[in-house]
PDB file of C-alpha atoms in Angstrom:
ATOM      1  CA  MET R   1      92.725  64.550  69.215  1.00  0.00           C
ATOM      2  CA  HIS R   2      90.272  64.852  66.314  1.00  0.00           C
ATOM      3  CA  SER R   3      88.569  67.781  68.072  1.00  0.00           C
ATOM      4  CA  SER R   4      91.948  69.436  68.557  1.00  0.00           C
ATOM      5  CA  LYS R   5      92.768  69.054  64.851  1.00  0.00           C
ATOM      6  CA  ASN R   6      89.443  70.664  63.972  1.00  0.00           C
ATOM      7  CA  LYS R   7      90.375  73.646  66.140  1.00  0.00           C
ATOM      8  CA  HIS R   8      93.675  73.948  64.297  1.00  0.00           C
ATOM      9  CA  ARG R   9      91.793  74.406  61.012  1.00  0.00           C
ATOM     10  CA  LYS R  10      89.279  76.944  62.338  1.00  0.00           C
ATOM     11  CA  SER R  11      89.885  80.646  61.814  1.00  0.00           C
ATOM     12  CA  ILE R  12      91.240  82.756  64.657  1.00  0.00           C
ATOM     13  CA  GLY R  13      88.021  84.775  64.478  1.00  0.00           C
ATOM     14  CA  GLU R  14      85.866  81.674  65.019  1.00  0.00           C
ATOM     15  CA  LEU R  15      87.988  80.400  67.890  1.00  0.00           C
ATOM     16  CA  VAL R  16      88.116  83.757  69.665  1.00  0.00           C
ATOM     17  CA  THR R  17      84.337  84.107  69.271  1.00  0.00           C
ATOM     18  CA  GLU R  18      83.952  80.706  70.974  1.00  0.00           C
ATOM     19  CA  ASN R  19      86.380  81.620  73.770  1.00  0.00           C
ATOM     20  CA  HIS R  20      87.779  85.155  73.952  1.00  0.00           C
ATOM     21  CA  VAL R  21      90.493  84.029  76.417  1.00  0.00           C
ATOM     22  CA  LEU R  22      92.295  82.628  73.363  1.00  0.00           C
ATOM     23  CA  ALA R  23      93.038  86.225  72.342  1.00  0.00           C
ATOM     24  CA  GLU R  24      95.175  86.701  75.463  1.00  0.00           C
ATOM     25  CA  VAL R  25      96.804  83.289  75.042  1.00  0.00           C
ATOM     26  CA  LEU R  26      97.787  84.215  71.477  1.00  0.00           C
ATOM     27  CA  HIS R  27      99.244  87.493  72.767  1.00  0.00           C
ATOM     28  CA  TYR R  28     101.294  85.416  75.220  1.00  0.00           C
ATOM     29  CA  PHE R  29     102.803  83.665  72.179  1.00  0.00           C
ATOM     30  CA  GLY R  30     103.459  86.997  70.443  1.00  0.00           C
ATOM     31  CA  ILE R  31     100.438  86.845  68.118  1.00  0.00           C
ATOM     32  CA  SER R  32      97.938  89.704  67.762  1.00  0.00           C
ATOM     33  CA  PHE R  33      94.634  87.940  67.116  1.00  0.00           C
ATOM     34  CA  PHE R  34      93.035  91.003  65.497  1.00  0.00           C
ATOM     35  CA  GLN R  35      95.600  90.886  62.672  1.00  0.00           C
ATOM     36  CA  HIS R  36      94.713  87.294  61.765  1.00  0.00           C
ATOM     37  CA  GLU R  37      90.963  86.893  62.297  1.00  0.00           C
ATOM     38  CA  GLN R  38      90.428  85.342  58.855  1.00  0.00           C
ATOM     39  CA  HIS R  39      93.397  82.962  59.046  1.00  0.00           C
ATOM     40  CA  SER R  40      93.351  79.466  60.534  1.00  0.00           C
ATOM     41  CA  LEU R  41      95.105  78.784  63.817  1.00  0.00           C
ATOM     42  CA  GLU R  42      97.270  76.267  61.953  1.00  0.00           C
ATOM     43  CA  ASP R  43      98.471  78.818  59.384  1.00  0.00           C
ATOM     44  CA  VAL R  44      99.084  81.564  61.937  1.00  0.00           C
ATOM     45  CA  CYS R  45     101.045  79.228  64.209  1.00  0.00           C
ATOM     46  CA  ALA R  46     103.147  78.097  61.238  1.00  0.00           C
ATOM     47  CA  LYS R  47     103.954  81.736  60.454  1.00  0.00           C
ATOM     48  CA  TYR R  48     105.044  82.424  64.053  1.00  0.00           C
ATOM     49  CA  LYS R  49     106.739  79.012  64.446  1.00  0.00           C
ATOM     50  CA  VAL R  50     104.417  77.982  67.281  1.00  0.00           C
ATOM     51  CA  ASN R  51     102.900  74.530  67.758  1.00  0.00           C
ATOM     52  CA  PRO R  52      99.079  74.939  67.583  1.00  0.00           C
ATOM     53  CA  SER R  53      98.637  72.091  70.079  1.00  0.00           C
ATOM     54  CA  GLN R  54     100.752  74.080  72.532  1.00  0.00           C
ATOM     55  CA  VAL R  55      98.412  77.058  72.112  1.00  0.00           C
ATOM     56  CA  ILE R  56      95.341  74.896  72.805  1.00  0.00           C
ATOM     57  CA  ASP R  57      97.063  73.258  75.797  1.00  0.00           C
ATOM     58  CA  GLU R  58      97.918  76.688  77.184  1.00  0.00           C
ATOM     59  CA  LEU R  59      94.306  77.805  76.710  1.00  0.00           C
ATOM     60  CA  GLU R  60      93.061  74.779  78.668  1.00  0.00           C
ATOM     61  CA  GLU R  61      95.652  75.399  81.394  1.00  0.00           C
ATOM     62  CA  TRP R  62      94.526  79.026  81.736  1.00  0.00           C
ATOM     63  CA  ALA R  63      90.888  77.907  81.904  1.00  0.00           C
ATOM     64  CA  SER R  64      91.708  75.562  84.797  1.00  0.00           C
ATOM     65  CA  ARG R  65      93.258  78.280  86.966  1.00  0.00           C
ATOM     66  CA  VAL R  66      91.287  79.068  90.117  1.00  0.00           C
ATOM     67  CA  GLU R  67      91.832  82.185  92.212  1.00  0.00           C
ATOM     68  CA  PRO R  68      91.697  81.783  96.009  1.00  0.00           C
ATOM     69  CA  THR R  69      88.563  83.127  97.684  1.00  0.00           C
ATOM     70  CA  SER R  70      88.622  85.942 100.245  1.00  0.00           C
ATOM     71  CA  ASP R  71      87.787  83.400 102.957  1.00  0.00           C
ATOM     72  CA  GLU R  72      90.783  81.278 101.948  1.00  0.00           C
ATOM     73  CA  LEU R  73      93.095  84.297 101.890  1.00  0.00           C
ATOM     74  CA  PHE R  74      91.814  85.433 105.295  1.00  0.00           C
ATOM     75  CA  LEU R  75      93.092  82.202 106.860  1.00  0.00           C
ATOM     76  CA  HIS R  76      96.671  82.879 105.746  1.00  0.00           C
ATOM     77  CA  PRO R  77      99.192  85.060 107.598  1.00  0.00           C
ATOM     78  CA  ILE R  78      99.845  88.537 106.248  1.00  0.00           C
ATOM     79  CA  GLY R  79     103.127  87.488 104.605  1.00  0.00           C
ATOM     80  CA  VAL R  80     101.319  85.004 102.354  1.00  0.00           C
ATOM     81  CA  LEU R  81      98.717  87.653 101.492  1.00  0.00           C
ATOM     82  CA  VAL R  82     101.433  90.137 100.502  1.00  0.00           C
ATOM     83  CA  GLY R  83     103.039  87.436  98.326  1.00  0.00           C
ATOM     84  CA  TYR R  84      99.718  86.780  96.583  1.00  0.00           C
ATOM     85  CA  LEU R  85      99.143  90.505  95.929  1.00  0.00           C
ATOM     86  CA  LYS R  86     102.678  90.931  94.567  1.00  0.00           C
ATOM     87  CA  LYS R  87     102.043  88.045  92.178  1.00  0.00           C
ATOM     88  CA  LYS R  88      98.849  89.763  90.974  1.00  0.00           C
ATOM     89  CA  HIS R  89     100.783  93.010  90.523  1.00  0.00           C
ATOM     90  CA  ARG R  90     103.236  91.176  88.244  1.00  0.00           C
ATOM     91  CA  TYR R  91     100.296  89.721  86.290  1.00  0.00           C
ATOM     92  CA  PHE R  92      98.795  93.177  85.748  1.00  0.00           C
ATOM     93  CA  ILE R  93     102.110  94.754  84.706  1.00  0.00           C
ATOM     94  CA  ARG R  94     103.523  91.947  82.560  1.00  0.00           C
ATOM     95  CA  GLN R  95     100.417  90.364  81.071  1.00  0.00           C
ATOM     96  CA  ALA R  96      97.027  92.079  81.383  1.00  0.00           C
ATOM     97  CA  LEU R  97      98.096  95.670  80.682  1.00  0.00           C
ATOM     98  CA  PRO R  98     100.431  94.895  77.724  1.00  0.00           C
ATOM     99  CA  PHE R  99      97.683  92.744  76.165  1.00  0.00           C
ATOM    100  CA  LEU R 100      95.101  95.512  76.470  1.00  0.00           C
ATOM    101  CA  THR R 101      97.594  98.129  75.277  1.00  0.00           C
ATOM    102  CA  SER R 102      98.268  96.092  72.127  1.00  0.00           C
ATOM    103  CA  MET R 103      94.535  95.987  71.383  1.00  0.00           C
ATOM    104  CA  VAL R 104      93.926  99.677  72.099  1.00  0.00           C
ATOM    105  CA  GLU R 105      96.832 100.617  69.818  1.00  0.00           C
ATOM    106  CA  GLY R 106      96.174  98.072  67.068  1.00  0.00           C
ATOM    107  CA  ILE R 107      92.425  97.585  66.687  1.00  0.00           C
ATOM    108  CA  GLU R 108      90.687  99.621  64.001  1.00  0.00           C
ATOM    109  CA  MET R 109      87.076 100.669  64.534  1.00  0.00           C
ATOM    110  CA  GLU R 110      84.317 101.745  62.171  1.00  0.00           C
ATOM    111  CA  LYS R 111      84.242 105.408  61.101  1.00  0.00           C
ATOM    112  CA  SER R 112      81.361 106.036  63.507  1.00  0.00           C
ATOM    113  CA  GLN R 113      83.628 105.000  66.405  1.00  0.00           C
ATOM    114  CA  LYS R 114      86.829 106.751  65.306  1.00  0.00           C
ATOM    115  CA  SER R 115      86.529 109.399  67.998  1.00  0.00           C
ATOM    116  CA  LEU R 116      86.026 106.707  70.660  1.00  0.00           C
ATOM    117  CA  ILE R 117      89.203 104.788  69.783  1.00  0.00           C
ATOM    118  CA  THR R 118      91.112 108.081  69.485  1.00  0.00           C
ATOM    119  CA  ASP R 119      90.009 109.071  72.995  1.00  0.00           C
ATOM    120  CA  LEU R 120      90.755 105.578  74.302  1.00  0.00           C
ATOM    121  CA  ARG R 121      94.269 105.760  72.842  1.00  0.00           C
ATOM    122  CA  LEU R 122      94.798 108.973  74.786  1.00  0.00           C
ATOM    123  CA  MET R 123      93.139 107.826  78.007  1.00  0.00           C
ATOM    124  CA  PHE R 124      94.353 104.240  78.376  1.00  0.00           C
ATOM    125  CA  PRO R 125      98.119 104.982  78.523  1.00  0.00           C
ATOM    126  CA  LEU R 126      97.423 107.577  81.243  1.00  0.00           C
ATOM    127  CA  PHE R 127      95.476 104.978  83.213  1.00  0.00           C
ATOM    128  CA  VAL R 128      98.306 102.445  82.773  1.00  0.00           C
ATOM    129  CA  ASP R 129     100.958 104.934  83.945  1.00  0.00           C
ATOM    130  CA  ASP R 130      98.868 105.940  86.948  1.00  0.00           C
ATOM    131  CA  PHE R 131      98.085 102.349  87.889  1.00  0.00           C
ATOM    132  CA  ILE R 132     101.701 101.163  87.613  1.00  0.00           C
ATOM    133  CA  HIS R 133     102.786 104.153  89.719  1.00  0.00           C
ATOM    134  CA  HIS R 134     100.154 103.156  92.298  1.00  0.00           C
ATOM    135  CA  ILE R 135     101.465  99.570  92.361  1.00  0.00           C
ATOM    136  CA  HIS R 136     105.075 100.663  92.854  1.00  0.00           C
ATOM    137  CA  GLU R 137     104.075 103.186  95.503  1.00  0.00           C
ATOM    138  CA  GLU R 138     102.094 100.540  97.371  1.00  0.00           C
ATOM    139  CA  GLU R 139     104.944  98.034  97.278  1.00  0.00           C
ATOM    140  CA  ASP R 140     107.524 100.654  98.288  1.00  0.00           C
ATOM    141  CA  THR R 141     105.453 101.972 101.204  1.00  0.00           C
ATOM    142  CA  LEU R 142     102.858  99.536 102.580  1.00  0.00           C
ATOM    143  CA  PHE R 143     104.581  96.264 101.662  1.00  0.00           C
ATOM    144  CA  GLU R 144     107.956  97.579 102.841  1.00  0.00           C
ATOM    145  CA  ARG R 145     106.362  98.758 106.098  1.00  0.00           C
ATOM    146  CA  ILE R 146     104.844  95.318 106.702  1.00  0.00           C
ATOM    147  CA  ALA R 147     108.249  93.705 106.105  1.00  0.00           C
ATOM    148  CA  TYR R 148     109.849  96.241 108.493  1.00  0.00           C
ATOM    149  CA  LEU R 149     107.250  95.533 111.186  1.00  0.00           C
ATOM    150  CA  HIS R 150     107.951  91.812 110.828  1.00  0.00           C
ATOM    151  CA  GLU R 151     111.671  92.470 111.315  1.00  0.00           C
ATOM    152  CA  ILE R 152     110.921  94.431 114.497  1.00  0.00           C
ATOM    153  CA  GLU R 153     108.551  91.695 115.677  1.00  0.00           C
ATOM    154  CA  ASN R 154     111.244  89.062 115.110  1.00  0.00           C
ATOM    155  CA  GLY R 155     113.805  91.092 117.068  1.00  0.00           C
ATOM    156  CA  SER R 156     116.025  91.664 114.027  1.00  0.00           C
ATOM    157  CA  ILE R 157     116.214  95.434 114.623  1.00  0.00           C
ATOM    158  CA  PRO R 158     117.765  97.044 117.741  1.00  0.00           C
ATOM    159  CA  LEU R 159     115.330  98.893 120.007  1.00  0.00           C
ATOM    160  CA  ASN R 160     116.980 102.290 119.420  1.00  0.00           C
ATOM    161  CA  GLU R 161     116.308 101.839 115.678  1.00  0.00           C
ATOM    162  CA  ALA R 162     112.919 100.132 116.012  1.00  0.00           C
ATOM    163  CA  ILE R 163     111.358 103.025 117.968  1.00  0.00           C
ATOM    164  CA  LYS R 164     111.721 105.236 114.861  1.00  0.00           C
ATOM    165  CA  VAL R 165     108.665 103.416 113.506  1.00  0.00           C
ATOM    166  CA  PHE R 166     106.527 105.561 115.843  1.00  0.00           C
ATOM    167  CA  ALA R 167     107.381 108.636 113.726  1.00  0.00           C
ATOM    168  CA  LEU R 168     106.230 107.088 110.435  1.00  0.00           C
ATOM    169  CA  PRO R 169     102.734 107.678 108.975  1.00  0.00           C
ATOM    170  CA  SER R 170     100.335 105.113 110.420  1.00  0.00           C
ATOM    171  CA  ILE R 171      98.998 102.225 108.356  1.00  0.00           C
ATOM    172  CA  GLN R 172      95.507 103.506 109.181  1.00  0.00           C
ATOM    173  CA  ARG R 173      96.405 106.699 107.319  1.00  0.00           C
ATOM    174  CA  MET R 174      97.724 104.661 104.382  1.00  0.00           C
ATOM    175  CA  ALA R 175      94.395 102.811 104.283  1.00  0.00           C
ATOM    176  CA  ALA R 176      92.458 106.081 104.040  1.00  0.00           C
ATOM    177  CA  GLU R 177      94.673 107.273 101.165  1.00  0.00           C
ATOM    178  CA  HIS R 178      94.330 103.906  99.416  1.00  0.00           C
ATOM    179  CA  ASP R 179      90.541 104.270  99.197  1.00  0.00           C
ATOM    180  CA  ALA R 180      91.009 107.176  96.774  1.00  0.00           C
ATOM    181  CA  HIS R 181      92.405 104.770  94.126  1.00  0.00           C
ATOM    182  CA  ASP R 182      89.531 102.287  94.202  1.00  0.00           C
ATOM    183  CA  ASP R 183      87.867 103.392  90.944  1.00  0.00           C
ATOM    184  CA  GLU R 184      90.804 103.763  88.573  1.00  0.00           C
ATOM    185  CA  MET R 185      88.826 102.838  85.442  1.00  0.00           C
ATOM    186  CA  LYS R 186      85.941 105.264  85.938  1.00  0.00           C
ATOM    187  CA  GLY R 187      86.917 107.374  82.912  1.00  0.00           C
ATOM    188  CA  ILE R 188      87.282 104.369  80.600  1.00  0.00           C
ATOM    189  CA  ARG R 189      83.986 102.928  81.817  1.00  0.00           C
ATOM    190  CA  LYS R 190      82.259 106.231  81.044  1.00  0.00           C
ATOM    191  CA  LEU R 191      83.914 106.533  77.619  1.00  0.00           C
ATOM    192  CA  THR R 192      82.766 103.035  76.587  1.00  0.00           C
ATOM    193  CA  ASN R 193      79.263 103.525  78.015  1.00  0.00           C
ATOM    194  CA  ASP R 194      79.815 100.825  80.663  1.00  0.00           C
ATOM    195  CA  TYR R 195      81.497  98.570  78.075  1.00  0.00           C
ATOM    196  CA  LEU R 196      78.292  98.378  76.058  1.00  0.00           C
ATOM    197  CA  ILE R 197      78.851  96.136  73.026  1.00  0.00           C
ATOM    198  CA  SER R 198      76.681  96.944  70.016  1.00  0.00           C
ATOM    199  CA  LYS R 199      75.087  94.085  68.076  1.00  0.00           C
ATOM    200  CA  ASP R 200      77.182  94.807  64.980  1.00  0.00           C
ATOM    201  CA  ALA R 201      80.493  95.206  66.833  1.00  0.00           C
ATOM    202  CA  SER R 202      83.467  93.391  65.328  1.00  0.00           C
ATOM    203  CA  ILE R 203      85.094  90.439  67.087  1.00  0.00           C
ATOM    204  CA  SER R 204      88.112  92.548  68.022  1.00  0.00           C
ATOM    205  CA  VAL R 205      85.983  95.292  69.592  1.00  0.00           C
ATOM    206  CA  ARG R 206      83.969  92.684  71.507  1.00  0.00           C
ATOM    207  CA  VAL R 207      87.164  91.186  72.909  1.00  0.00           C
ATOM    208  CA  LEU R 208      88.538  94.631  73.770  1.00  0.00           C
ATOM    209  CA  TYR R 209      85.411  95.570  75.738  1.00  0.00           C
ATOM    210  CA  LEU R 210      85.190  92.170  77.446  1.00  0.00           C
ATOM    211  CA  GLU R 211      88.858  92.381  78.472  1.00  0.00           C
ATOM    212  CA  LEU R 212      88.480  95.954  79.752  1.00  0.00           C
ATOM    213  CA  GLN R 213      85.490  94.823  81.800  1.00  0.00           C
ATOM    214  CA  LYS R 214      87.440  91.805  83.045  1.00  0.00           C
ATOM    215  CA  LEU R 215      90.350  94.022  84.118  1.00  0.00           C
ATOM    216  CA  GLU R 216      88.035  96.372  85.989  1.00  0.00           C
ATOM    217  CA  SER R 217      86.435  93.405  87.773  1.00  0.00           C
ATOM    218  CA  GLU R 218      89.876  92.060  88.726  1.00  0.00           C
ATOM    219  CA  LEU R 219      90.976  95.475  90.007  1.00  0.00           C
ATOM    220  CA  MET R 220      87.838  95.784  92.127  1.00  0.00           C
ATOM    221  CA  ILE R 221      88.449  92.334  93.656  1.00  0.00           C
ATOM    222  CA  HIS R 222      92.107  93.231  94.174  1.00  0.00           C
ATOM    223  CA  ALA R 223      91.216  96.493  95.934  1.00  0.00           C
ATOM    224  CA  LYS R 224      88.638  94.709  98.093  1.00  0.00           C
ATOM    225  CA  ILE R 225      91.234  92.139  99.207  1.00  0.00           C
ATOM    226  CA  GLU R 226      93.595  94.967 100.108  1.00  0.00           C
ATOM    227  CA  ASN R 227      90.953  97.013 101.929  1.00  0.00           C
ATOM    228  CA  ASP R 228      89.133  94.165 103.692  1.00  0.00           C
ATOM    229  CA  LEU R 229      92.022  91.778 104.416  1.00  0.00           C
ATOM    230  CA  LEU R 230      95.469  93.316 103.981  1.00  0.00           C
ATOM    231  CA  PHE R 231      94.957  96.635 105.745  1.00  0.00           C
ATOM    232  CA  PRO R 232      93.137  95.182 108.792  1.00  0.00           C
ATOM    233  CA  LYS R 233      95.906  92.572 109.179  1.00  0.00           C
ATOM    234  CA  ALA R 234      98.573  95.274 108.741  1.00  0.00           C
ATOM    235  CA  VAL R 235      96.892  97.558 111.304  1.00  0.00           C
ATOM    236  CA  GLU R 236      96.746  94.645 113.757  1.00  0.00           C
ATOM    237  CA  LEU R 237     100.429  93.841 113.134  1.00  0.00           C
ATOM    238  CA  GLU R 238     101.386  97.479 113.692  1.00  0.00           C
ATOM    239  CA  ARG R 239      99.325  97.611 116.894  1.00  0.00           C
ATOM    240  CA  GLU R 240     101.003  94.452 118.239  1.00  0.00           C
ATOM    241  CA  VAL R 241     104.498  95.689 117.362  1.00  0.00           C
ATOM    242  CA  PHE R 242     103.798  99.036 119.053  1.00  0.00           C
ATOM    243  CA  ARG R 243     102.536  97.209 122.154  1.00  0.00           C
ATOM    244  CA  ARG R 244     105.695  95.121 122.362  1.00  0.00           C
ATOM    245  CA  LEU R 245     107.931  98.145 121.812  1.00  0.00           C
ATOM    246  CA  HIS R 246     106.197 100.056 124.625  1.00  0.00           C
ATOM    247  CA  LEU R 247     106.746  97.074 126.945  1.00  0.00           C
ATOM    248  CA  GLN R 248     110.426  96.930 125.975  1.00  0.00           C
ATOM    249  CA  ILE R 249     110.840 100.664 126.577  1.00  0.00           C
ATOM    250  CA  LYS R 250     109.243 100.363 130.019  1.00  0.00           C
ATOM    251  CA  SER R 251     111.459  97.419 130.963  1.00  0.00           C
ATOM    252  CA  ASN R 252     114.677  99.269 130.066  1.00  0.00           C
TER     253      ASN R 252
END
């Protein structure tokens, strides 16, 4: 309790330096950390009518979260895998991207870095739009196809309708097209010189670069799960459904 009270009295800048995840937690509560670096957590929470203990509890809860490993995901059926990926999509759209957007738009850099933040403010929204489009396209095509194949597999669709699946683009083709989106943050990585943080960088710039790097790492893991687990399972499902349909056609 005493330790918690001490945290309440520390400045936002100090606390974020100790654990930059707090910056995202504060954003979750509607607080832009970079606007209050010199103020104590206690004072900022009072201004936004938030209980500081709730902020610290949320930070600890976030720190305790553990993502499933690829081996663990491999053991689950494809439906569970799709559910996990959809949940990650919601996290990117509702949490990670808005948090980064708020920093890109709100953080001020030194005069020597004015051109960098100007370019980032032009580039990042384009990346966000492209990435969200990619997510929606993936859910509307691949995820919908997987759901459709499951319906055929379960016998929910009449044979005369089910055979139309043969005319659709194969999942193998979708996989090949998906590979082209695997390095979405290449331009941002190049602009920031591989997220290189200078020794005299401000706290806000450090957090921005760390969070950009974190997002890229998460996107790479996400793409790997899709390429190495989801697509092979989807191809196998499609192959099995096609096999069963051919048997049904022959028996009619």
